[in-house]
JSON list of C-alpha atoms in Angstrom, two decimals:
[
{"chain": "A", "resi": 72, "resn": "ILE", "atom": "CA", "xyz": [-23.44, 28.41, 9.77]},
{"chain": "A", "resi": 73, "resn": "ASN", "atom": "CA", "xyz": [-20.52, 26.65, 11.45]},
{"chain": "A", "resi": 74, "resn": "ALA", "atom": "CA", "xyz": [-18.19, 26.58, 8.46]},
{"chain": "A", "resi": 75, "resn": "GLU", "atom": "CA", "xyz": [-14.89, 27.79, 9.92]},
{"chain": "A", "resi": 76, "resn": "TYR", "atom": "CA", "xyz": [-13.39, 24.32, 9.59]},
{"chain": "A", "resi": 77, "resn": "MET", "atom": "CA", "xyz": [-14.58, 23.63, 6.06]},
{"chain": "A", "resi": 78, "resn": "GLY", "atom": "CA", "xyz": [-11.07, 24.27, 4.72]},
{"chain": "A", "resi": 79, "resn": "VAL", "atom": "CA", "xyz": [-9.73, 21.48, 6.93]},
{"chain": "A", "resi": 80, "resn": "ALA", "atom": "CA", "xyz": [-12.51, 19.16, 5.79]},
{"chain": "A", "resi": 81, "resn": "PHE", "atom": "CA", "xyz": [-11.93, 19.97, 2.10]},
{"chain": "A", "resi": 82, "resn": "ALA", "atom": "CA", "xyz": [-8.17, 19.46, 2.41]},
{"chain": "A", "resi": 83, "resn": "SER", "atom": "CA", "xyz": [-8.69, 16.19, 4.29]},
{"chain": "A", "resi": 84, "resn": "ASP", "atom": "CA", "xyz": [-11.16, 14.98, 1.67]},
{"chain": "A", "resi": 85, "resn": "ASN", "atom": "CA", "xyz": [-8.66, 15.69, -1.10]},
{"chain": "A", "resi": 86, "resn": "LEU", "atom": "CA", "xyz": [-5.91, 13.89, 0.81]},
{"chain": "A", "resi": 87, "resn": "ALA", "atom": "CA", "xyz": [-8.24, 10.93, 1.30]},
{"chain": "A", "resi": 88, "resn": "VAL", "atom": "CA", "xyz": [-8.81, 10.66, -2.45]},
{"chain": "A", "resi": 89, "resn": "ALA", "atom": "CA", "xyz": [-5.06, 10.85, -3.12]},
{"chain": "A", "resi": 90, "resn": "ILE", "atom": "CA", "xyz": [-4.29, 8.22, -0.46]},
{"chain": "A", "resi": 91, "resn": "ALA", "atom": "CA", "xyz": [-6.98, 5.89, -1.82]},
{"chain": "A", "resi": 92, "resn": "GLU", "atom": "CA", "xyz": [-5.63, 6.30, -5.34]},
{"chain": "A", "resi": 93, "resn": "LEU", "atom": "CA", "xyz": [-2.07, 5.52, -4.24]},
{"chain": "A", "resi": 94, "resn": "GLY", "atom": "CA", "xyz": [-3.30, 2.28, -2.69]},
{"chain": "A", "resi": 95, "resn": "SER", "atom": "CA", "xyz": [-5.36, 1.40, -5.77]},
{"chain": "A", "resi": 96, "resn": "ILE", "atom": "CA", "xyz": [-2.42, 1.92, -8.11]},
{"chain": "A", "resi": 97, "resn": "SER", "atom": "CA", "xyz": [-0.17, -0.22, -5.90]},
{"chain": "A", "resi": 98, "resn": "GLU", "atom": "CA", "xyz": [-2.77, -2.99, -5.73]},
{"chain": "A", "resi": 99, "resn": "ARG", "atom": "CA", "xyz": [-3.07, -3.00, -9.54]},
{"chain": "A", "resi": 100, "resn": "ARG", "atom": "CA", "xyz": [0.70, -3.39, -9.87]},
{"chain": "A", "resi": 101, "resn": "ILE", "atom": "CA", "xyz": [0.50, -6.41, -7.53]},
{"chain": "A", "resi": 102, "resn": "ALA", "atom": "CA", "xyz": [-2.27, -7.87, -9.70]},
{"chain": "A", "resi": 103, "resn": "LEU", "atom": "CA", "xyz": [-0.08, -7.46, -12.78]},
{"chain": "A", "resi": 104, "resn": "LEU", "atom": "CA", "xyz": [2.88, -9.14, -11.09]},
{"chain": "A", "resi": 105, "resn": "ILE", "atom": "CA", "xyz": [0.94, -12.24, -10.01]},
{"chain": "A", "resi": 106, "resn": "ASP", "atom": "CA", "xyz": [-0.75, -12.68, -13.41]},
{"chain": "A", "resi": 107, "resn": "SER", "atom": "CA", "xyz": [1.68, -14.90, -15.32]},
{"chain": "A", "resi": 108, "resn": "SER", "atom": "CA", "xyz": [0.06, -14.09, -18.68]},
{"chain": "A", "resi": 109, "resn": "ILE", "atom": "CA", "xyz": [1.12, -10.46, -18.21]},
{"chain": "A", "resi": 110, "resn": "SER", "atom": "CA", "xyz": [4.28, -10.61, -16.09]},
{"chain": "A", "resi": 111, "resn": "ARG", "atom": "CA", "xyz": [5.67, -13.84, -17.57]},
{"chain": "A", "resi": 112, "resn": "LEU", "atom": "CA", "xyz": [6.65, -14.74, -14.02]},
{"chain": "A", "resi": 113, "resn": "PRO", "atom": "CA", "xyz": [5.40, -17.91, -12.30]},
{"chain": "A", "resi": 114, "resn": "LYS", "atom": "CA", "xyz": [1.69, -17.81, -11.44]},
{"chain": "A", "resi": 115, "resn": "PHE", "atom": "CA", "xyz": [1.14, -16.05, -8.12]},
{"chain": "A", "resi": 116, "resn": "LEU", "atom": "CA", "xyz": [4.92, -15.55, -7.89]},
{"chain": "A", "resi": 117, "resn": "VAL", "atom": "CA", "xyz": [5.60, -19.03, -6.57]},
{"chain": "A", "resi": 118, "resn": "ASN", "atom": "CA", "xyz": [6.83, -22.30, -7.98]},
{"chain": "A", "resi": 119, "resn": "ASN", "atom": "CA", "xyz": [4.25, -25.12, -8.07]},
{"chain": "A", "resi": 120, "resn": "SER", "atom": "CA", "xyz": [1.33, -22.69, -8.06]},
{"chain": "A", "resi": 121, "resn": "GLY", "atom": "CA", "xyz": [-1.17, -25.56, -8.08]},
{"chain": "A", "resi": 122, "resn": "VAL", "atom": "CA", "xyz": [0.27, -26.73, -4.77]},
{"chain": "A", "resi": 123, "resn": "ASN", "atom": "CA", "xyz": [1.22, -23.31, -3.39]},
{"chain": "A", "resi": 124, "resn": "SER", "atom": "CA", "xyz": [-1.05, -20.25, -3.27]},
{"chain": "A", "resi": 125, "resn": "GLY", "atom": "CA", "xyz": [1.90, -17.88, -3.42]},
{"chain": "A", "resi": 126, "resn": "PHE", "atom": "CA", "xyz": [0.89, -14.24, -3.46]},
{"chain": "A", "resi": 127, "resn": "MET", "atom": "CA", "xyz": [-2.75, -14.96, -4.32]},
{"chain": "A", "resi": 128, "resn": "LEU", "atom": "CA", "xyz": [-4.12, -14.23, -0.86]},
{"chain": "A", "resi": 129, "resn": "ALA", "atom": "CA", "xyz": [-1.66, -11.40, -0.26]},
{"chain": "A", "resi": 130, "resn": "GLN", "atom": "CA", "xyz": [-3.13, -9.71, -3.36]},
{"chain": "A", "resi": 131, "resn": "VAL", "atom": "CA", "xyz": [-6.63, -10.35, -1.98]},
{"chain": "A", "resi": 132, "resn": "THR", "atom": "CA", "xyz": [-5.51, -8.63, 1.23]},
{"chain": "A", "resi": 133, "resn": "ALA", "atom": "CA", "xyz": [-4.18, -5.67, -0.75]},
{"chain": "A", "resi": 134, "resn": "ALA", "atom": "CA", "xyz": [-7.43, -5.50, -2.75]},
{"chain": "A", "resi": 135, "resn": "ALA", "atom": "CA", "xyz": [-9.49, -5.52, 0.46]},
{"chain": "A", "resi": 136, "resn": "LEU", "atom": "CA", "xyz": [-7.41, -2.70, 1.95]},
{"chain": "A", "resi": 137, "resn": "ALA", "atom": "CA", "xyz": [-7.70, -0.69, -1.28]},
{"chain": "A", "resi": 138, "resn": "SER", "atom": "CA", "xyz": [-11.45, -1.24, -1.32]},
{"chain": "A", "resi": 139, "resn": "GLU", "atom": "CA", "xyz": [-11.74, -0.13, 2.32]},
{"chain": "A", "resi": 140, "resn": "ASN", "atom": "CA", "xyz": [-9.86, 3.04, 1.45]},
{"chain": "A", "resi": 141, "resn": "LYS", "atom": "CA", "xyz": [-12.24, 3.75, -1.42]},
{"chain": "A", "resi": 142, "resn": "SER", "atom": "CA", "xyz": [-15.11, 3.69, 1.08]},
{"chain": "A", "resi": 143, "resn": "LEU", "atom": "CA", "xyz": [-13.18, 5.87, 3.52]},
{"chain": "A", "resi": 144, "resn": "ALA", "atom": "CA", "xyz": [-12.42, 8.36, 0.72]},
{"chain": "A", "resi": 145, "resn": "HIS", "atom": "CA", "xyz": [-16.07, 9.41, 0.49]},
{"chain": "A", "resi": 146, "resn": "PRO", "atom": "CA", "xyz": [-16.01, 13.16, 1.11]},
{"chain": "A", "resi": 147, "resn": "ALA", "atom": "CA", "xyz": [-16.84, 13.83, 4.75]},
{"chain": "A", "resi": 148, "resn": "SER", "atom": "CA", "xyz": [-17.43, 17.50, 3.97]},
{"chain": "A", "resi": 149, "resn": "VAL", "atom": "CA", "xyz": [-20.62, 16.71, 2.03]},
{"chain": "A", "resi": 150, "resn": "ASP", "atom": "CA", "xyz": [-22.24, 15.33, 5.17]},
{"chain": "A", "resi": 151, "resn": "SER", "atom": "CA", "xyz": [-23.72, 17.64, 7.75]},
{"chain": "A", "resi": 152, "resn": "LEU", "atom": "CA", "xyz": [-26.04, 17.25, 10.68]},
{"chain": "A", "resi": 153, "resn": "PRO", "atom": "CA", "xyz": [-27.35, 20.20, 12.68]},
{"chain": "A", "resi": 154, "resn": "THR", "atom": "CA", "xyz": [-25.95, 20.26, 16.21]},
{"chain": "A", "resi": 155, "resn": "SER", "atom": "CA", "xyz": [-26.29, 22.28, 19.42]},
{"chain": "A", "resi": 156, "resn": "ALA", "atom": "CA", "xyz": [-30.07, 22.57, 19.30]},
{"chain": "A", "resi": 157, "resn": "ASN", "atom": "CA", "xyz": [-29.84, 23.71, 15.66]},
{"chain": "A", "resi": 158, "resn": "GLN", "atom": "CA", "xyz": [-27.54, 26.61, 16.53]},
{"chain": "A", "resi": 159, "resn": "GLU", "atom": "CA", "xyz": [-24.94, 25.07, 14.24]},
{"chain": "A", "resi": 160, "resn": "ASP", "atom": "CA", "xyz": [-26.88, 24.11, 11.17]},
{"chain": "A", "resi": 161, "resn": "HIS", "atom": "CA", "xyz": [-23.92, 23.24, 8.94]},
{"chain": "A", "resi": 162, "resn": "VAL", "atom": "CA", "xyz": [-21.10, 21.24, 10.50]},
{"chain": "A", "resi": 163, "resn": "SER", "atom": "CA", "xyz": [-18.00, 20.61, 8.38]},
{"chain": "A", "resi": 164, "resn": "MET", "atom": "CA", "xyz": [-17.22, 17.10, 9.74]},
{"chain": "A", "resi": 165, "resn": "ALA", "atom": "CA", "xyz": [-13.55, 18.14, 9.70]},
{"chain": "A", "resi": 166, "resn": "THR", "atom": "CA", "xyz": [-12.76, 15.95, 12.71]},
{"chain": "A", "resi": 167, "resn": "PHE", "atom": "CA", "xyz": [-13.81, 12.75, 10.96]},
{"chain": "A", "resi": 168, "resn": "ALA", "atom": "CA", "xyz": [-12.42, 13.96, 7.63]},
{"chain": "A", "resi": 169, "resn": "SER", "atom": "CA", "xyz": [-9.00, 14.26, 9.24]},
{"chain": "A", "resi": 170, "resn": "ARG", "atom": "CA", "xyz": [-9.15, 11.34, 11.68]},
{"chain": "A", "resi": 171, "resn": "ARG", "atom": "CA", "xyz": [-9.76, 8.71, 8.96]},
{"chain": "A", "resi": 172, "resn": "LEU", "atom": "CA", "xyz": [-6.54, 9.66, 7.16]},
{"chain": "A", "resi": 173, "resn": "LEU", "atom": "CA", "xyz": [-4.34, 7.74, 9.60]},
{"chain": "A", "resi": 174, "resn": "ASP", "atom": "CA", "xyz": [-6.35, 4.54, 9.03]},
{"chain": "A", "resi": 175, "resn": "MET", "atom": "CA", "xyz": [-6.10, 5.08, 5.30]},
{"chain": "A", "resi": 176, "resn": "VAL", "atom": "CA", "xyz": [-2.33, 5.61, 5.44]},
{"chain": "A", "resi": 177, "resn": "GLU", "atom": "CA", "xyz": [-1.97, 2.40, 7.48]},
{"chain": "A", "resi": 178, "resn": "ASN", "atom": "CA", "xyz": [-4.01, 0.55, 4.85]},
{"chain": "A", "resi": 179, "resn": "VAL", "atom": "CA", "xyz": [-1.76, 1.90, 2.09]},
{"chain": "A", "resi": 180, "resn": "CYS", "atom": "CA", "xyz": [1.29, 0.88, 4.08]},
{"chain": "A", "resi": 181, "resn": "GLY", "atom": "CA", "xyz": [-0.07, -2.67, 4.08]},
{"chain": "A", "resi": 182, "resn": "ILE", "atom": "CA", "xyz": [-0.72, -2.54, 0.34]},
{"chain": "A", "resi": 183, "resn": "LEU", "atom": "CA", "xyz": [2.76, -1.15, -0.33]},
{"chain": "A", "resi": 184, "resn": "ALA", "atom": "CA", "xyz": [4.23, -3.88, 1.88]},
{"chain": "A", "resi": 185, "resn": "VAL", "atom": "CA", "xyz": [2.60, -6.55, -0.30]},
{"chain": "A", "resi": 186, "resn": "GLU", "atom": "CA", "xyz": [3.83, -4.76, -3.43]},
{"chain": "A", "resi": 187, "resn": "LEU", "atom": "CA", "xyz": [7.35, -4.55, -2.03]},
{"chain": "A", "resi": 188, "resn": "LEU", "atom": "CA", "xyz": [7.36, -8.28, -1.27]},
{"chain": "A", "resi": 189, "resn": "ALA", "atom": "CA", "xyz": [5.87, -9.14, -4.66]},
{"chain": "A", "resi": 190, "resn": "SER", "atom": "CA", "xyz": [8.42, -6.94, -6.42]},
{"chain": "A", "resi": 191, "resn": "CYS", "atom": "CA", "xyz": [11.32, -8.58, -4.58]},
{"chain": "A", "resi": 192, "resn": "GLN", "atom": "CA", "xyz": [9.89, -11.99, -5.46]},
{"chain": "A", "resi": 193, "resn": "GLY", "atom": "CA", "xyz": [9.61, -11.02, -9.12]},
{"chain": "A", "resi": 194, "resn": "ILE", "atom": "CA", "xyz": [13.17, -9.69, -9.19]},
{"chain": "A", "resi": 195, "resn": "ASP", "atom": "CA", "xyz": [14.39, -12.92, -7.60]},
{"chain": "A", "resi": 196, "resn": "PHE", "atom": "CA", "xyz": [12.63, -14.95, -10.30]},
{"chain": "A", "resi": 197, "resn": "ARG", "atom": "CA", "xyz": [14.49, -12.95, -12.95]},
{"chain": "A", "resi": 198, "resn": "LYS", "atom": "CA", "xyz": [17.96, -13.94, -11.68]},
{"chain": "A", "resi": 199, "resn": "PRO", "atom": "CA", "xyz": [20.67, -13.61, -12.93]},
{"chain": "A", "resi": 200, "resn": "LEU", "atom": "CA", "xyz": [19.22, -10.33, -14.25]},
{"chain": "A", "resi": 201, "resn": "LYS", "atom": "CA", "xyz": [19.32, -7.39, -11.85]},
{"chain": "A", "resi": 202, "resn": "THR", "atom": "CA", "xyz": [17.40, -4.19, -11.43]},
{"chain": "A", "resi": 203, "resn": "SER", "atom": "CA", "xyz": [18.96, -0.79, -10.67]},
{"chain": "A", "resi": 204, "resn": "THR", "atom": "CA", "xyz": [21.61, -0.56, -7.97]},
{"chain": "A", "resi": 205, "resn": "PRO", "atom": "CA", "xyz": [19.38, 1.31, -5.48]},
{"chain": "A", "resi": 206, "resn": "LEU", "atom": "CA", "xyz": [16.51, -1.13, -5.95]},
{"chain": "A", "resi": 207, "resn": "GLU", "atom": "CA", "xyz": [18.84, -4.12, -5.64]},
{"chain": "A", "resi": 208, "resn": "GLU", "atom": "CA", "xyz": [19.96, -2.70, -2.30]},
{"chain": "A", "resi": 209, "resn": "VAL", "atom": "CA", "xyz": [16.34, -2.32, -1.15]},
{"chain": "A", "resi": 210, "resn": "LYS", "atom": "CA", "xyz": [15.70, -5.93, -2.19]},
{"chain": "A", "resi": 211, "resn": "GLU", "atom": "CA", "xyz": [18.79, -7.12, -0.31]},
{"chain": "A", "resi": 212, "resn": "ARG", "atom": "CA", "xyz": [17.66, -5.32, 2.83]},
{"chain": "A", "resi": 213, "resn": "ILE", "atom": "CA", "xyz": [14.24, -6.94, 2.52]},
{"chain": "A", "resi": 214, "resn": "ARG", "atom": "CA", "xyz": [15.77, -10.37, 1.99]},
{"chain": "A", "resi": 215, "resn": "LYS", "atom": "CA", "xyz": [17.77, -9.98, 5.22]},
{"chain": "A", "resi": 216, "resn": "ILE", "atom": "CA", "xyz": [14.49, -9.86, 7.16]},
{"chain": "A", "resi": 217, "resn": "ILE", "atom": "CA", "xyz": [12.06, -11.73, 4.86]},
{"chain": "A", "resi": 218, "resn": "PRO", "atom": "CA", "xyz": [13.16, -14.80, 2.92]},
{"chain": "A", "resi": 219, "resn": "PHE", "atom": "CA", "xyz": [12.19, -15.72, -0.64]},
{"chain": "A", "resi": 220, "resn": "TYR", "atom": "CA", "xyz": [8.68, -17.17, -0.74]},
{"chain": "A", "resi": 221, "resn": "ASP", "atom": "CA", "xyz": [9.40, -20.72, -1.95]},
{"chain": "A", "resi": 222, "resn": "ALA", "atom": "CA", "xyz": [6.38, -22.50, -0.43]},
{"chain": "A", "resi": 223, "resn": "ASP", "atom": "CA", "xyz": [3.19, -21.49, 1.34]},
{"chain": "A", "resi": 224, "resn": "ARG", "atom": "CA", "xyz": [3.59, -20.10, 4.81]},
{"chain": "A", "resi": 225, "resn": "TYR", "atom": "CA", "xyz": [1.68, -17.76, 7.08]},
{"chain": "A", "resi": 226, "resn": "PHE", "atom": "CA", "xyz": [2.06, -14.47, 5.22]},
{"chain": "A", "resi": 227, "resn": "SER", "atom": "CA", "xyz": [0.97, -11.95, 7.87]},
{"chain": "A", "resi": 228, "resn": "PRO", "atom": "CA", "xyz": [4.36, -11.72, 9.64]},
{"chain": "A", "resi": 229, "resn": "ASP", "atom": "CA", "xyz": [6.09, -11.06, 6.30]},
{"chain": "A", "resi": 230, "resn": "ILE", "atom": "CA", "xyz": [3.63, -8.32, 5.38]},
{"chain": "A", "resi": 231, "resn": "GLU", "atom": "CA", "xyz": [4.00, -6.72, 8.81]},
{"chain": "A", "resi": 232, "resn": "ALA", "atom": "CA", "xyz": [7.81, -6.88, 8.62]},
{"chain": "A", "resi": 233, "resn": "ALA", "atom": "CA", "xyz": [7.71, -5.21, 5.20]},
{"chain": "A", "resi": 234, "resn": "ALA", "atom": "CA", "xyz": [5.33, -2.56, 6.57]},
{"chain": "A", "resi": 235, "resn": "VAL", "atom": "CA", "xyz": [7.73, -1.88, 9.46]},
{"chain": "A", "resi": 236, "resn": "PHE", "atom": "CA", "xyz": [10.53, -1.54, 6.90]},
{"chain": "A", "resi": 237, "resn": "ILE", "atom": "CA", "xyz": [8.48, 0.98, 4.91]},
{"chain": "A", "resi": 238, "resn": "ARG", "atom": "CA", "xyz": [7.46, 2.96, 8.00]},
{"chain": "A", "resi": 239, "resn": "SER", "atom": "CA", "xyz": [11.08, 3.12, 9.20]},
{"chain": "A", "resi": 240, "resn": "GLY", "atom": "CA", "xyz": [12.14, 5.09, 6.14]},
{"chain": "A", "resi": 241, "resn": "ASP", "atom": "CA", "xyz": [15.57, 3.41, 6.21]},
{"chain": "A", "resi": 242, "resn": "HIS", "atom": "CA", "xyz": [15.38, 2.83, 2.48]},
{"chain": "A", "resi": 243, "resn": "ASN", "atom": "CA", "xyz": [14.70, 6.47, 1.58]},
{"chain": "A", "resi": 244, "resn": "SER", "atom": "CA", "xyz": [18.38, 7.33, 1.18]},
{"chain": "A", "resi": 245, "resn": "LEU", "atom": "CA", "xyz": [18.77, 4.47, -1.31]},
{"chain": "A", "resi": 246, "resn": "VAL", "atom": "CA", "xyz": [16.06, 5.67, -3.67]},
{"chain": "A", "resi": 247, "resn": "LYS", "atom": "CA", "xyz": [16.57, 9.40, -3.20]},
{"chain": "A", "resi": 248, "resn": "SER", "atom": "CA", "xyz": [18.35, 9.71, -6.54]},
{"chain": "A", "resi": 249, "resn": "LEU", "atom": "CA", "xyz": [15.36, 8.14, -8.28]},
{"chain": "A", "resi": 250, "resn": "LEU", "atom": "CA", "xyz": [12.90, 10.73, -7.01]},
{"chain": "A", "resi": 251, "resn": "PRO", "atom": "CA", "xyz": [13.08, 14.10, -8.77]},
{"chain": "A", "resi": 252, "resn": "SER", "atom": "CA", "xyz": [11.44, 15.89, -5.83]},
{"chain": "A", "resi": 253, "resn": "THR", "atom": "CA", "xyz": [14.35, 15.01, -3.54]},
{"chain": "A", "resi": 254, "resn": "ASN", "atom": "CA", "xyz": [17.21, 16.15, -5.76]}
]
């Protein structure tokens, strides 16, 4: 039995489930924000929602990425094919179990980017009300690079810019006080 890497496969499988769940939770928050009957914000977070699609397709994108991650979260460690002329009759699949995690994290980054944009849009619709000081600062930083979504436009560059913002980690110092694990 070739099981020396089973621990890596098991750990990777557990990480995959956690990553998929993070994306699913984020996508559900987006769905709540764009549903005017729940959020009491304009439908799809845009004025003139019959004329403008707003965040409708961005939420579809987030849902597709979340769904892809659910497929990728299938435990790789439960799959085994004999290799090396049956000398290795149980192969852990640790390589695939680990390699898929980067794709999954990138998918979650895209989902979180949509959620970040939707959250900023929702906060903007609540003016003159404000959120917490750290979150207002995050929103201001986003608005410096991505304008308010007032009419339909090609959304991909906005999502990518928000993903770059997330990947950069520049906002971490602003929200550090909100996260108990960093205090």
